[in-house]
Amino acid sequence: MPTLFHSPMSTASRFVRLILTEYGFQADLVEEQPWEKRREFLALNPAGTLPVYLDDNMRSLCGPYVLAEFLDETHGVLKRDRRLLAEDPFQRAEIRRLTEWFLQKMETDVTRPLVRERAHKLQMSTAQGGGPPDSKLLRTARSNVHQHMKYLEWLAGSRTWLAGDRLSYADLAAGASVSILDYLGEINWLEAPIAKEWYQRVKSRPSFRPLLAERVPRLAPSSHYADLDF
């Protein structure tokens, strides 16, 4: 069976896991902590980033964009109305734009610093960069949450799904990021009722069940994290 090297609090890892499940794929999950820089993992991906997919022939595919495009080209084109990229070139471009927004911009502005300061530092040794969270970084990231949620609120309110009329990679990328922030209790859902309704639809999909069941050592999720109607 193929293997996916991932981290539970990695947006990119969650994104790819959602794609695999939506397309009916099974893969053995191997949790990898990038800060450990294991020699065996770096042999698969010299960049040391997640996720990494190892197929049955021991060939590795690295990174969420590479994996998303590969899965679309090999399997998405056969899914018709369940394809996670649109057939229309302009729609595909919009899906890719929003996917990049959530996996890069929101990741840089919000998700990555919050995860590092609140989750990863609990698991890292002092030599690896562990220790108490940086309050300045937390304040900046939390301020950025509001702006990104305003944009998500606008997208969810102006379209059936974030990039158009059907579920796409954009929704899975956003759902991956939002689910992590929701785990950490960093979203005030009272300020984003339309985004909340969108997220309830996304997290109710069967592909989300494994994510909602996972727990991070030494860090409990928000009380409503696994609730579909919250």
Short mmCIF file of N, CA, C and O in Angstrom, two decimals, residues 8-11 14-15 18 111 172-185 187 189 198-199 203 208 211-212 221-222 225:
data_model
loop_
_atom_site.label_atom_id
_atom_site.label_comp_id
_atom_site.label_asym_id
_atom_site.label_seq_id
_atom_site.Cartn_x
_atom_site.Cartn_y
_atom_site.Cartn_z
N PRO A 8 -0.04 15.76 11.76
CA PRO A 8 -1.44 16.09 12.03
C PRO A 8 -1.74 17.58 12.03
O PRO A 8 -2.85 17.99 11.73
N MET A 9 -0.76 18.42 12.36
CA MET A 9 -0.99 19.86 12.42
C MET A 9 -0.37 20.58 11.23
O MET A 9 -0.07 21.77 11.29
N SER A 10 -0.22 19.87 10.13
CA SER A 10 0.28 20.45 8.89
C SER A 10 -0.89 20.67 7.94
O SER A 10 -1.59 19.73 7.58
N THR A 11 -1.11 21.91 7.52
CA THR A 11 -2.19 22.21 6.59
C THR A 11 -2.03 21.44 5.30
O THR A 11 -2.99 20.85 4.77
N ARG A 14 -2.94 17.77 5.77
CA ARG A 14 -4.40 17.58 5.87
C ARG A 14 -5.06 17.73 4.50
O ARG A 14 -5.97 16.98 4.16
N PHE A 15 -4.61 18.69 3.75
CA PHE A 15 -5.15 18.92 2.40
C PHE A 15 -5.03 17.67 1.54
O PHE A 15 -6.00 17.21 0.93
N LEU A 18 -7.25 14.79 2.69
CA LEU A 18 -8.64 14.99 2.28
C LEU A 18 -8.83 14.61 0.81
O LEU A 18 -9.82 13.96 0.44
N THR A 111 -1.56 30.27 10.12
CA THR A 111 -1.56 28.89 10.61
C THR A 111 -0.18 28.43 11.08
O THR A 111 -0.06 27.87 12.17
N LEU A 172 -11.01 22.20 0.12
CA LEU A 172 -10.22 21.28 0.95
C LEU A 172 -9.00 21.98 1.53
O LEU A 172 -8.62 21.72 2.68
N ALA A 173 -8.39 22.89 0.77
CA ALA A 173 -7.25 23.64 1.29
C ALA A 173 -7.70 24.56 2.43
O ALA A 173 -7.06 24.63 3.49
N ALA A 174 -8.82 25.26 2.22
CA ALA A 174 -9.35 26.13 3.27
C ALA A 174 -9.78 25.32 4.47
O ALA A 174 -9.52 25.68 5.62
N GLY A 175 -10.46 24.19 4.23
CA GLY A 175 -10.91 23.34 5.33
C GLY A 175 -9.75 22.79 6.14
O GLY A 175 -9.84 22.68 7.37
N ALA A 176 -8.66 22.45 5.47
CA ALA A 176 -7.48 21.94 6.17
C ALA A 176 -6.92 23.00 7.11
O ALA A 176 -6.59 22.72 8.28
N SER A 177 -6.82 24.23 6.62
CA SER A 177 -6.28 25.31 7.44
C SER A 177 -7.23 25.68 8.58
O SER A 177 -6.82 25.79 9.74
N VAL A 178 -8.51 25.84 8.25
CA VAL A 178 -9.49 26.24 9.26
C VAL A 178 -9.63 25.17 10.34
O VAL A 178 -9.79 25.49 11.53
N SER A 179 -9.54 23.91 9.95
CA SER A 179 -9.68 22.85 10.95
C SER A 179 -8.57 22.90 11.99
O SER A 179 -8.80 22.62 13.17
N ILE A 180 -7.37 23.27 11.57
CA ILE A 180 -6.27 23.41 12.53
C ILE A 180 -6.52 24.59 13.46
O ILE A 180 -6.35 24.49 14.68
N LEU A 181 -6.93 25.72 12.89
CA LEU A 181 -7.22 26.89 13.73
C LEU A 181 -8.38 26.60 14.67
O LEU A 181 -8.39 27.08 15.81
N ASP A 182 -9.35 25.83 14.20
CA ASP A 182 -10.48 25.47 15.06
C ASP A 182 -10.04 24.53 16.18
O ASP A 182 -10.53 24.62 17.30
N TYR A 183 -9.13 23.62 15.87
CA TYR A 183 -8.57 22.75 16.91
C TYR A 183 -7.95 23.60 18.02
O TYR A 183 -8.12 23.33 19.21
N LEU A 184 -7.24 24.64 17.61
CA LEU A 184 -6.55 25.51 18.57
C LEU A 184 -7.48 26.50 19.23
O LEU A 184 -7.07 27.22 20.16
N GLY A 185 -8.74 26.57 18.77
CA GLY A 185 -9.69 27.52 19.35
C GLY A 185 -9.39 28.96 18.99
O GLY A 185 -9.70 29.88 19.76
N ILE A 187 -10.55 30.68 16.31
CA ILE A 187 -11.54 31.34 15.46
C ILE A 187 -12.76 31.72 16.29
O ILE A 187 -13.31 30.90 17.02
N TRP A 189 -16.26 32.20 15.84
CA TRP A 189 -17.27 31.89 14.83
C TRP A 189 -18.44 32.86 14.87
O TRP A 189 -19.17 32.98 13.88
N TRP A 198 -20.42 27.31 5.92
CA TRP A 198 -19.60 26.61 4.92
C TRP A 198 -18.76 25.53 5.59
O TRP A 198 -18.69 24.39 5.11
N TYR A 199 -18.11 25.87 6.71
CA TYR A 199 -17.23 24.90 7.38
C TYR A 199 -18.02 23.72 7.92
O TYR A 199 -17.53 22.58 7.90
N LYS A 203 -16.82 20.01 7.07
CA LYS A 203 -16.39 19.07 8.11
C LYS A 203 -17.37 17.92 8.28
O LYS A 203 -17.05 16.93 8.95
N PHE A 208 -13.51 14.07 6.34
CA PHE A 208 -13.04 14.83 7.51
C PHE A 208 -13.01 13.99 8.78
O PHE A 208 -12.37 14.38 9.76
N LEU A 211 -9.65 13.26 10.53
CA LEU A 211 -9.01 14.46 11.08
C LEU A 211 -9.65 14.86 12.39
O LEU A 211 -8.96 15.23 13.35
N LEU A 212 -10.97 14.78 12.45
CA LEU A 212 -11.69 15.20 13.65
C LEU A 212 -11.47 14.24 14.82
O LEU A 212 -11.68 14.62 15.98
N PRO A 221 -8.06 19.70 21.95
CA PRO A 221 -8.74 20.58 21.00
C PRO A 221 -9.79 21.44 21.67
O PRO A 221 -10.16 21.22 22.83
N SER A 222 -10.30 22.42 20.94
CA SER A 222 -11.43 23.21 21.43
C SER A 222 -12.61 22.28 21.69
O SER A 222 -12.71 21.21 21.08
N TYR A 225 -14.56 21.07 18.59
CA TYR A 225 -13.76 20.71 17.42
C TYR A 225 -14.38 19.57 16.61
O TYR A 225 -14.45 19.63 15.38
#
